[in-house]
């Protein structure tokens, strides 16, 4: 058998998964735990799958320190469906919700919510092309808001909150954590609801994790279709209908991998090491590489940066690919390059990128 090729994978999502997770899935693919079938082939009501989903939830609770009065759900429709489900479930008729807009994703979340009812912009970074986060004094919230929504890490613009916005007493904080979920410890009790599409740090595409404080379920209108109803989905343990079984199984394997690694504090250390390495390369390049985000807002997961010309940026992407560094093209709305350095990206891959950046500058700078 020829050796398997693995590249330095900087894809923004779906993105790199831990190699031990893929190997475990491969080993169990044809015969899961002596059942003689794959997880893809078994009933979602079987005791084996029940154990898979329950263990995944228990491990997530342990890793994140999720308090008992929060429910965990494994849903479908991506984080994008949460843009709609959050207002449908948590914003009562006639009420308004506050949105902190720090990049493309929080803007899209606000636009979706605006289709269904009233929203208010608590901050809008668009005028500065989403290069920074609001200072505390720039945020003023409606004390009657149904909730405050923000995006913890803007995947495209590479700005990441270092602490939660301070919201008025009694207003639940809702967070899109898709692209830095499980990358660092989180004070879950500060949140009313956290959601995250799995396909960055938690597993493959197809499952979205929602963590909700139980009391908020009393707001859910009774006339919502079952699959859009948090109460129905929470009470059924995400088993109202057929869940994305294989994706949930993969999330379970990722959570075990994280636990073996030492949990979210250990993961955070590694993530910071990788990010610091790359930001140092950017800052030390004499302006040849320029980061998009303001230094104090820099993300440890997504690093968008520019170069002196688009031609050089195109050449960088092409040459990098030849060196097995893939997924570095920036999002079209920011341009340039973007290195997504999620949990599963090894430190060696960050190092390989830094070395490639120095070589490229030497050759073409
Ligand atoms: N929010 C953030 C922060 C994202 O990065 C993404 C996807 N890149 C989304 C929402 C949308 O996720 P999905 O494609 O799972 O709907």
Tab-separated table of N, CA and C in Angstrom, residues 266-339:
chain	number	residue	atom	x	y	z
A	266	UNK	N	-5.693	22.914	27.620
A	266	UNK	CA	-4.539	22.399	26.869
A	266	UNK	C	-4.667	22.763	25.388
A	267	UNK	N	-5.886	22.636	24.867
A	267	UNK	CA	-6.124	22.973	23.455
A	267	UNK	C	-5.835	24.451	23.200
A	268	UNK	N	-6.267	25.279	24.136
A	268	UNK	CA	-6.080	26.731	24.020
A	268	UNK	C	-4.593	27.089	23.940
A	269	UNK	N	-3.800	26.441	24.784
A	269	UNK	CA	-2.344	26.675	24.772
A	269	UNK	C	-1.775	26.396	23.382
A	270	UNK	N	-2.151	25.264	22.827
A	270	UNK	CA	-1.636	24.863	21.505
A	270	UNK	C	-2.116	25.848	20.439
A	271	UNK	N	-3.383	26.218	20.534
A	271	UNK	CA	-3.928	27.158	19.534
A	271	UNK	C	-3.216	28.508	19.591
A	272	UNK	N	-2.932	28.948	20.811
A	272	UNK	CA	-2.231	30.233	20.948
A	272	UNK	C	-0.828	30.156	20.377
A	273	UNK	N	-0.180	29.037	20.605
A	273	UNK	CA	1.185	28.851	20.094
A	273	UNK	C	1.180	28.950	18.562
A	274	UNK	N	0.236	28.283	17.935
A	274	UNK	CA	0.163	28.303	16.457
A	274	UNK	C	-0.110	29.721	15.963
A	275	UNK	N	-1.092	30.380	16.591
A	275	UNK	CA	-1.483	31.722	16.143
A	275	UNK	C	-0.330	32.704	16.326
A	276	UNK	N	0.320	32.634	17.487
A	276	UNK	CA	1.430	33.567	17.751
A	276	UNK	C	2.536	33.419	16.720
A	277	UNK	N	2.796	32.181	16.357
A	277	UNK	CA	3.832	31.910	15.362
A	277	UNK	C	3.524	32.640	14.046
A	278	UNK	N	2.295	32.563	13.622
A	278	UNK	CA	1.924	33.143	12.318
A	278	UNK	C	1.822	34.674	12.407
A	279	UNK	N	1.234	35.181	13.487
A	279	UNK	CA	1.175	36.648	13.630
A	279	UNK	C	2.581	37.251	13.722
A	280	UNK	N	3.478	36.514	14.360
A	280	UNK	CA	4.858	36.997	14.472
A	280	UNK	C	5.478	37.086	13.066
A	281	UNK	N	5.180	36.104	12.253
A	281	UNK	CA	5.713	36.111	10.885
A	281	UNK	C	5.143	37.302	10.104
A	282	UNK	N	3.866	37.582	10.313
A	282	UNK	CA	3.231	38.722	9.631
A	282	UNK	C	3.873	40.024	10.112
A	283	UNK	N	3.948	40.179	11.438
A	283	UNK	CA	4.461	41.432	12.009
A	283	UNK	C	5.949	41.641	11.720
A	284	UNK	N	6.659	40.540	11.537
A	284	UNK	CA	8.103	40.660	11.313
A	284	UNK	C	8.475	40.774	9.842
A	285	UNK	N	7.478	40.930	8.975
A	285	UNK	CA	7.769	40.897	7.531
A	285	UNK	C	7.991	42.295	6.951
A	286	UNK	N	8.044	43.293	7.820
A	286	UNK	CA	8.276	44.662	7.345
A	286	UNK	C	7.144	45.178	6.463
A	287	UNK	N	5.940	44.681	6.671
A	287	UNK	CA	4.788	45.145	5.906
A	287	UNK	C	4.525	44.342	4.633
A	288	UNK	N	5.355	43.335	4.369
A	288	UNK	CA	5.128	42.499	3.173
A	288	UNK	C	3.827	41.702	3.344
A	289	UNK	N	3.656	41.145	4.523
A	289	UNK	CA	2.378	40.525	4.892
A	289	UNK	C	1.670	41.469	5.852
A	290	UNK	N	0.380	41.715	5.598
A	290	UNK	CA	-0.388	42.632	6.442
A	290	UNK	C	-1.652	41.951	6.941
A	291	UNK	N	-1.788	41.867	8.252
A	291	UNK	CA	-2.984	41.243	8.821
A	291	UNK	C	-4.208	42.126	8.618
A	292	UNK	N	-5.372	41.496	8.417
A	292	UNK	CA	-6.613	42.278	8.238
A	292	UNK	C	-7.094	42.844	9.577
A	293	UNK	N	-7.078	42.048	10.598
A	293	UNK	CA	-7.676	42.447	11.885
A	293	UNK	C	-6.723	43.318	12.702
A	294	UNK	N	-7.283	44.230	13.464
A	294	UNK	CA	-6.502	45.032	14.417
A	294	UNK	C	-5.878	44.077	15.435
A	295	UNK	N	-4.619	44.323	15.823
A	295	UNK	CA	-3.922	43.366	16.699
A	295	UNK	C	-4.710	42.923	17.926
A	296	UNK	N	-5.429	43.832	18.564
A	296	UNK	CA	-6.118	43.441	19.800
A	296	UNK	C	-7.370	42.583	19.531
A	297	UNK	N	-7.784	42.521	18.275
A	297	UNK	CA	-8.981	41.728	17.950
A	297	UNK	C	-8.626	40.417	17.240
A	298	UNK	N	-7.352	40.156	17.081
A	298	UNK	CA	-6.911	39.014	16.269
A	298	UNK	C	-7.441	37.661	16.740
A	299	UNK	N	-7.881	36.896	15.774
A	299	UNK	CA	-8.420	35.563	16.019
A	299	UNK	C	-7.302	34.538	16.147
A	300	UNK	N	-7.502	33.539	17.010
A	300	UNK	CA	-6.545	32.438	17.075
A	300	UNK	C	-6.963	31.280	16.162
A	301	UNK	N	-8.017	31.495	15.373
A	301	UNK	CA	-8.506	30.439	14.491
A	301	UNK	C	-8.387	30.780	13.005
A	302	UNK	N	-8.692	32.020	12.650
A	302	UNK	CA	-8.690	32.418	11.230
A	302	UNK	C	-7.837	33.670	11.082
A	303	UNK	N	-6.843	33.582	10.224
A	303	UNK	CA	-5.910	34.700	10.066
A	303	UNK	C	-5.924	35.209	8.623
A	304	UNK	N	-6.780	36.190	8.341
A	304	UNK	CA	-6.762	36.756	6.986
A	304	UNK	C	-5.628	37.774	6.861
A	305	UNK	N	-4.900	37.726	5.751
A	305	UNK	CA	-3.825	38.703	5.543
A	305	UNK	C	-3.640	39.012	4.068
A	306	UNK	N	-3.038	40.166	3.821
A	306	UNK	CA	-2.831	40.636	2.458
A	306	UNK	C	-1.344	40.672	2.141
A	307	UNK	N	-1.067	40.826	0.835
A	307	UNK	CA	0.317	40.951	0.366
A	307	UNK	C	0.387	42.171	-0.548
A	308	UNK	N	1.584	42.537	-1.021
A	308	UNK	CA	1.696	43.798	-1.768
A	308	UNK	C	0.837	43.872	-3.044
A	309	UNK	N	0.511	42.752	-3.675
A	309	UNK	CA	-0.342	42.825	-4.868
A	309	UNK	C	-1.163	41.546	-5.009
A	310	UNK	N	-2.223	41.645	-5.787
A	310	UNK	CA	-3.056	40.451	-6.004
A	310	UNK	C	-2.297	39.381	-6.777
A	311	UNK	N	-1.394	39.838	-7.665
A	311	UNK	CA	-0.595	38.879	-8.433
A	311	UNK	C	0.258	38.032	-7.485
A	312	UNK	N	0.876	38.725	-6.521
A	312	UNK	CA	1.709	37.993	-5.556
A	312	UNK	C	0.852	37.058	-4.700
A	313	UNK	N	-0.353	37.519	-4.374
A	313	UNK	CA	-1.247	36.673	-3.576
A	313	UNK	C	-1.625	35.403	-4.348
A	314	UNK	N	-1.925	35.576	-5.623
A	314	UNK	CA	-2.260	34.402	-6.445
A	314	UNK	C	-1.072	33.449	-6.545
A	315	UNK	N	0.090	34.030	-6.742
A	315	UNK	CA	1.299	33.210	-6.854
A	315	UNK	C	1.563	32.474	-5.535
A	316	UNK	N	1.335	33.181	-4.423
A	316	UNK	CA	1.533	32.577	-3.090
A	316	UNK	C	0.658	31.329	-2.952
A	317	UNK	N	-0.622	31.478	-3.309
A	317	UNK	CA	-1.558	30.347	-3.169
A	317	UNK	C	-1.102	29.169	-4.021
A	318	UNK	N	-0.679	29.497	-5.246
A	318	UNK	CA	-0.248	28.445	-6.192
A	318	UNK	C	1.008	27.725	-5.697
A	319	UNK	N	1.989	28.507	-5.297
A	319	UNK	CA	3.260	27.923	-4.852
A	319	UNK	C	3.068	27.160	-3.536
A	320	UNK	N	2.222	27.708	-2.674
A	320	UNK	CA	1.965	27.043	-1.389
A	320	UNK	C	1.366	25.665	-1.643
A	321	UNK	N	0.450	25.605	-2.600
A	321	UNK	CA	-0.205	24.329	-2.888
A	321	UNK	C	0.823	23.290	-3.347
A	322	UNK	N	1.780	23.762	-4.145
A	322	UNK	CA	2.834	22.835	-4.605
A	322	UNK	C	3.629	22.291	-3.425
A	323	UNK	N	3.695	23.084	-2.346
A	323	UNK	CA	4.419	22.645	-1.142
A	323	UNK	C	3.473	21.957	-0.140
A	324	UNK	N	2.289	21.543	-0.632
A	324	UNK	CA	1.301	20.847	0.220
A	324	UNK	C	0.713	21.706	1.338
A	325	UNK	N	0.687	23.030	1.110
A	325	UNK	CA	-0.004	23.931	2.044
A	325	UNK	C	-1.276	24.367	1.323
A	326	UNK	N	-2.417	23.839	1.738
A	326	UNK	CA	-3.645	24.080	0.963
A	326	UNK	C	-4.704	24.846	1.753
A	327	UNK	N	-5.627	25.447	1.000
A	327	UNK	CA	-6.764	26.140	1.625
A	327	UNK	C	-6.434	27.550	2.058
A	328	UNK	N	-5.422	28.168	1.467
A	328	UNK	CA	-4.961	29.482	1.948
A	328	UNK	C	-5.567	30.676	1.227
A	329	UNK	N	-6.363	30.427	0.205
A	329	UNK	CA	-6.963	31.573	-0.492
A	329	UNK	C	-7.984	32.251	0.415
A	330	UNK	N	-7.931	33.574	0.460
A	330	UNK	CA	-8.850	34.319	1.325
A	330	UNK	C	-10.276	34.290	0.793
A	331	UNK	N	-11.212	34.659	1.650
A	331	UNK	CA	-12.603	34.758	1.221
A	331	UNK	C	-12.742	35.928	0.256
A	332	UNK	N	-13.584	35.794	-0.754
A	332	UNK	CA	-13.650	36.816	-1.805
A	332	UNK	C	-13.978	38.219	-1.271
A	333	UNK	N	-14.684	38.288	-0.132
A	333	UNK	CA	-15.077	39.604	0.365
A	333	UNK	C	-13.924	40.364	1.035
A	334	UNK	N	-12.889	39.663	1.458
A	334	UNK	CA	-11.725	40.319	2.066
A	334	UNK	C	-10.542	40.256	1.097
A	335	UNK	N	-10.502	39.221	0.282
A	335	UNK	CA	-9.396	39.022	-0.656
A	335	UNK	C	-8.169	38.489	0.057
A	336	UNK	N	-7.061	38.434	-0.651
A	336	UNK	CA	-5.811	38.003	-0.058
A	336	UNK	C	-5.811	36.556	0.391
A	337	UNK	N	-5.148	36.341	1.514
A	337	UNK	CA	-4.961	34.992	2.018
A	337	UNK	C	-5.692	34.826	3.342
A	338	UNK	N	-5.954	33.584	3.674
A	338	UNK	CA	-6.484	33.308	5.010
A	338	UNK	C	-5.955	31.958	5.459
A	339	UNK	N	-5.346	31.947	6.627
A	339	UNK	CA	-4.914	30.684	7.225
A	339	UNK	C	-5.901	30.339	8.328
